[in-house]
Tab-separated table of C-alpha atoms and ligand atoms in Angstrom:
chain	number	residue	atom	x	y	z
A	3	MET	CA	53.823	11.171	36.421
A	4	ARG	CA	51.256	9.408	38.454
A	5	ILE	CA	51.982	5.711	38.981
A	6	ALA	CA	49.224	3.291	40.089
A	7	LEU	CA	50.481	0.271	42.203
A	8	PHE	CA	48.128	-2.628	42.184
A	9	GLY	CA	48.186	-6.291	42.983
A	10	ASP	CA	46.547	-9.295	44.804
A	11	ILE	CA	44.007	-9.120	41.937
A	12	HIS	CA	43.336	-12.744	42.526
A	13	ALA	CA	41.214	-13.392	39.542
A	14	ASN	CA	38.421	-10.794	40.430
A	15	LEU	CA	37.479	-9.272	37.122
A	16	GLU	CA	34.920	-6.793	38.520
A	17	ALA	CA	37.443	-5.366	41.003
A	18	LEU	CA	40.081	-5.171	38.523
A	19	ASN	CA	38.052	-3.315	35.907
A	20	THR	CA	36.836	-0.989	38.594
A	21	VAL	CA	40.419	-0.110	39.602
A	22	LEU	CA	41.582	0.374	35.975
A	23	GLU	CA	38.675	2.743	35.426
A	24	ASP	CA	39.551	4.610	38.582
A	25	GLY	CA	42.996	5.003	37.427
A	26	GLU	CA	42.062	6.486	34.247
A	27	GLN	CA	39.881	9.108	36.027
A	28	GLN	CA	42.675	9.863	38.543
A	29	GLY	CA	45.077	10.705	35.575
A	30	VAL	CA	47.278	7.594	36.224
A	31	THR	CA	50.162	7.436	33.546
A	32	ASP	CA	51.707	4.218	34.560
A	33	TRP	CA	50.892	0.950	36.146
A	34	VAL	CA	52.979	-1.445	38.270
A	35	CYS	CA	51.659	-4.728	39.548
A	36	THR	CA	52.929	-6.330	42.724
A	37	GLY	CA	51.540	-9.936	41.658
A	38	ASP	CA	48.942	-12.513	42.483
A	39	VAL	CA	47.007	-11.965	39.383
A	40	VAL	CA	45.127	-15.360	39.927
A	41	GLY	CA	44.055	-17.486	42.674
A	42	TYR	CA	40.838	-17.409	44.841
A	43	ASN	CA	38.229	-15.924	42.443
A	44	ALA	CA	36.615	-17.127	39.241
A	45	ASN	CA	38.190	-15.082	36.452
A	46	PRO	CA	41.961	-16.122	36.237
A	47	SER	CA	42.400	-16.119	32.549
A	48	GLU	CA	40.415	-12.950	31.864
A	49	CYS	CA	42.477	-10.991	34.619
A	50	LEU	CA	45.740	-12.599	33.382
A	51	GLU	CA	45.042	-11.442	29.733
A	52	ILE	CA	44.322	-7.793	30.736
A	53	VAL	CA	47.373	-7.433	32.964
A	54	ARG	CA	49.647	-8.973	30.373
A	55	GLY	CA	47.988	-6.858	27.571
A	56	MET	CA	49.016	-3.722	29.676
A	57	ASP	CA	52.743	-4.681	29.208
A	58	ILE	CA	53.670	-3.217	32.502
A	59	PRO	CA	56.312	-3.953	35.171
A	60	ILE	CA	54.984	-6.770	37.304
A	61	VAL	CA	56.498	-9.251	40.087
A	62	LYS	CA	55.451	-12.750	40.775
A	63	GLY	CA	53.243	-13.721	43.694
A	64	ASN	CA	53.071	-16.915	45.489
A	65	HIS	CA	49.663	-17.790	43.835
A	66	ASP	CA	51.228	-16.981	40.437
A	67	GLU	CA	53.847	-19.519	41.231
A	68	ASP	CA	51.634	-22.152	42.662
A	69	ALA	CA	49.192	-21.901	39.670
A	70	SER	CA	52.113	-22.164	37.215
A	71	GLY	CA	53.707	-25.240	38.723
A	72	SER	CA	52.585	-28.713	38.771
A	73	HIS	CA	53.849	-29.222	42.435
A	74	SER	CA	51.493	-30.605	44.996
A	75	LEU	CA	49.530	-28.282	46.840
A	76	GLU	CA	49.110	-30.613	49.990
A	77	ASN	CA	50.679	-28.622	52.599
A	78	MET	CA	48.616	-25.538	51.632
A	79	ASN	CA	45.574	-24.244	53.217
A	80	PRO	CA	42.903	-26.503	51.845
A	81	ILE	CA	40.585	-23.728	50.506
A	82	ALA	CA	43.621	-22.066	48.756
A	83	ALA	CA	44.691	-25.421	47.479
A	84	GLU	CA	41.345	-26.224	45.950
A	85	ALA	CA	41.282	-22.795	44.431
A	86	LEU	CA	44.655	-23.100	43.028
A	87	ASP	CA	43.786	-26.706	41.534
A	88	TRP	CA	40.665	-25.046	39.932
A	89	THR	CA	42.910	-22.271	38.541
A	90	ARG	CA	45.471	-24.602	36.954
A	91	GLN	CA	42.842	-26.222	35.092
A	92	HIS	CA	41.324	-22.870	33.836
A	93	LEU	CA	44.602	-21.445	32.676
A	94	SER	CA	46.211	-22.526	29.199
A	95	ASP	CA	50.088	-23.864	29.405
A	96	GLU	CA	50.978	-20.812	27.657
A	97	GLN	CA	49.324	-18.648	30.458
A	98	ARG	CA	50.873	-20.789	33.024
A	99	GLU	CA	54.305	-20.339	31.339
A	100	TRP	CA	53.972	-16.456	31.334
A	101	LEU	CA	53.024	-16.534	35.149
A	102	ARG	CA	56.108	-18.782	35.732
A	103	LYS	CA	58.560	-16.354	33.975
A	104	LEU	CA	57.604	-13.358	36.118
A	105	ARG	CA	60.503	-11.974	38.182
A	106	MET	CA	60.351	-11.708	41.946
A	107	VAL	CA	61.850	-8.200	42.377
A	108	ARG	CA	61.838	-5.172	40.015
A	109	GLN	CA	63.124	-1.675	40.210
A	110	VAL	CA	60.818	0.949	38.498
A	111	GLN	CA	61.723	4.817	38.472
A	112	ASP	CA	63.121	5.352	41.832
A	113	PHE	CA	61.372	2.411	43.783
A	114	THR	CA	61.325	-1.189	44.243
A	115	VAL	CA	58.557	-3.911	43.836
A	116	VAL	CA	58.258	-7.167	45.342
A	117	HIS	CA	55.182	-9.371	46.231
A	118	SER	CA	56.462	-10.149	49.851
A	119	THR	CA	59.729	-9.149	51.240
A	120	LEU	CA	63.034	-8.123	49.710
A	121	ASP	CA	65.233	-10.229	52.365
A	122	GLN	CA	63.750	-13.679	51.007
A	123	PRO	CA	61.333	-12.978	48.359
A	124	GLN	CA	60.933	-16.601	47.496
A	125	SER	CA	59.980	-17.363	51.117
A	126	TRP	CA	56.802	-15.390	50.870
A	127	ASN	CA	56.957	-14.112	54.282
A	128	TYR	CA	54.067	-12.008	55.788
A	129	VAL	CA	54.934	-8.557	57.180
A	130	THR	CA	52.216	-7.922	59.684
A	131	ASN	CA	54.134	-5.706	62.090
A	132	LYS	CA	57.452	-3.355	62.271
A	133	PHE	CA	59.448	-6.445	63.490
A	134	ASP	CA	58.525	-8.292	60.146
A	135	ALA	CA	59.504	-5.101	58.299
A	136	MET	CA	62.913	-4.669	59.931
A	137	SER	CA	64.391	-7.455	58.004
A	138	ASN	CA	63.216	-6.097	54.760
A	139	PHE	CA	64.645	-2.763	55.228
A	140	ASN	CA	68.191	-4.249	55.429
A	141	TYR	CA	67.648	-5.352	51.816
A	142	GLN	CA	65.963	-2.058	50.523
A	143	PHE	CA	68.343	-0.018	48.717
A	144	THR	CA	65.667	2.436	47.218
A	145	ASN	CA	63.879	4.758	49.734
A	146	LEU	CA	60.567	3.538	48.656
A	147	CYS	CA	59.450	-0.290	48.047
A	148	PHE	CA	55.931	-1.346	47.247
A	149	HIS	CA	54.558	-4.937	48.385
A	150	GLY	CA	51.365	-6.832	48.805
A	151	HIS	CA	50.956	-10.242	49.899
A	152	THR	CA	48.845	-9.593	53.181
A	153	HIS	CA	46.063	-7.891	51.450
A	154	VAL	CA	46.236	-5.344	54.236
A	155	PRO	CA	47.323	-1.681	53.323
A	156	ARG	CA	50.273	-0.633	55.588
A	157	VAL	CA	52.845	1.706	55.622
A	158	PHE	CA	56.215	1.098	57.543
A	159	VAL	CA	58.828	3.822	58.017
A	160	ARG	CA	62.506	3.611	58.831
A	161	GLY	CA	64.263	6.685	60.357
A	162	ALA	CA	66.207	6.293	63.477
A	163	ARG	CA	63.946	3.173	64.149
A	164	VAL	CA	61.117	1.289	62.224
A	165	LYS	CA	57.505	2.293	63.052
A	166	GLU	CA	54.049	1.945	61.380
A	167	VAL	CA	52.031	4.961	60.507
A	168	ALA	CA	48.431	5.227	59.017
A	169	ALA	CA	47.877	3.828	55.566
A	170	GLU	CA	46.594	7.281	54.547
A	171	SER	CA	48.346	9.707	52.298
A	172	VAL	CA	52.038	9.685	52.822
A	173	VAL	CA	54.638	12.317	51.664
A	174	ILE	CA	57.882	10.650	50.938
A	175	GLU	CA	60.706	12.159	52.654
A	176	GLU	CA	64.208	11.539	51.011
A	177	ASN	CA	66.155	10.745	54.223
A	178	LEU	CA	63.699	8.063	55.369
A	179	LYS	CA	62.707	4.567	53.915
A	180	TYR	CA	59.324	3.585	53.170
A	181	PHE	CA	57.897	-0.177	52.934
A	182	ILE	CA	54.367	0.275	51.711
A	183	ASN	CA	51.798	-2.604	51.319
A	184	ILE	CA	49.379	-1.315	48.698
A	185	GLY	CA	46.525	-3.601	49.813
A	186	SER	CA	44.461	-5.956	47.635
A	187	VAL	CA	42.247	-5.293	44.426
A	188	GLY	CA	40.426	-8.594	44.570
A	189	GLN	CA	40.292	-9.893	48.149
A	190	PRO	CA	40.876	-7.226	50.759
A	191	ARG	CA	41.778	-8.348	54.306
A	192	ASP	CA	41.461	-5.387	56.528
A	193	GLY	CA	37.661	-5.578	57.134
A	194	ASP	CA	36.858	-3.375	54.144
A	195	TRP	CA	35.474	-5.087	51.167
A	196	ARG	CA	36.154	-2.389	48.673
A	197	ALA	CA	39.020	-2.974	46.079
A	198	CYS	CA	42.401	-1.225	47.079
A	199	TYR	CA	45.129	0.203	45.007
A	200	ALA	CA	47.644	3.074	45.540
A	201	ILE	CA	48.824	5.988	43.454
A	202	TYR	CA	52.425	7.347	43.712
A	203	ASP	CA	52.701	10.704	42.323
A	204	LEU	CA	56.423	11.531	41.687
A	205	GLU	CA	56.005	15.348	41.348
A	206	THR	CA	54.525	15.850	44.687
A	207	LYS	CA	56.325	12.784	46.159
A	208	THR	CA	52.896	11.523	47.591
A	209	VAL	CA	51.615	7.942	47.876
A	210	SER	CA	47.761	7.841	48.291
A	211	PHE	CA	45.513	4.947	48.787
A	212	ARG	CA	42.205	4.396	46.898
A	213	ARG	CA	39.055	2.422	48.051
A	214	LEU	CA	36.435	1.553	45.483
A	215	GLU	CA	33.158	-0.144	45.741
A	216	TYR	CA	32.628	-2.687	42.828
A	217	ASP	CA	29.911	-5.180	41.675
A	218	ILE	CA	30.896	-7.592	44.464
A	219	GLY	CA	27.521	-9.578	44.012
A	220	THR	CA	28.663	-10.604	40.381
A	221	SER	CA	32.080	-11.777	41.679
A	222	GLN	CA	30.471	-13.794	44.405
A	223	GLN	CA	27.914	-15.520	42.063
A	224	LYS	CA	30.866	-16.488	39.688
A	225	ILE	CA	32.528	-18.246	42.543
A	226	ILE	CA	29.261	-20.145	43.298
A	227	ASP	CA	28.754	-20.818	39.724
A	228	ALA	CA	32.304	-22.182	39.260
A	229	LYS	CA	31.866	-24.488	42.158
A	230	LEU	CA	34.875	-22.870	43.804
A	231	PRO	CA	34.607	-23.180	47.856
A	232	GLU	CA	31.554	-20.994	48.881
A	233	SER	CA	33.617	-19.474	51.743
A	234	LEU	CA	35.650	-17.587	48.974
A	235	ALA	CA	32.348	-15.802	48.165
A	236	SER	CA	31.442	-14.790	51.857
A	237	ARG	CA	34.903	-13.676	52.760
A	238	LEU	CA	34.878	-11.252	49.876
A	239	LEU	CA	32.088	-9.267	51.593
A	240	GLU	CA	33.536	-9.516	55.110
A	241	GLY	CA	36.994	-8.257	53.753
A	242	ARG	CA	38.705	-11.096	55.353
B	28	ZN	ZN1	47.508	-12.587	47.513
């Protein structure tokens, strides 16, 4: 069994299709989504329909929540708010309802999935260092948990203490706990513009990251054509 973990798609159809094709070539048998299907990019409806049609385990992201609600976006970063307002208008009531009903945490096989953290999933906290990861580990009852939200692939490990190791191929050891950020399909922020996802191979107990070039020019042009904030197009190429 080879399970693909993917998320923070953020309505980037070109990146999503590239990841799905790569997964097929990599012999992926199952898919699990860490949320944020919509927001920022120009194809929320298309991406939502693809992911919904896959009928896979998925958790809710903060953009999924904001796009499916009708609450004010005033306190949010203005660019994200503008994109979310646009996204709300480009989803049907029924699509928004599907997003609204997504669960916050799921257990799949021998691992847990959450968009942000397990200690307070509804607070959407960002895990950027081992200290942030520590509070999550106190609420993590499987030895492996996958998450997203920061759009930066990271691997935190708890043994005698918590440490961060390189986001490369990781062999999961049974006596340790792992909190793994699987990066972002549609808007990576680690300085590398290529779409990111991870594959967990249950036989070899290995988690590996995939980085893929995709048709970023088309994604950028769609942002411009949709009259979404132009900075959303430039940040894609910067990987920020
Ligand atoms: Zn996100």
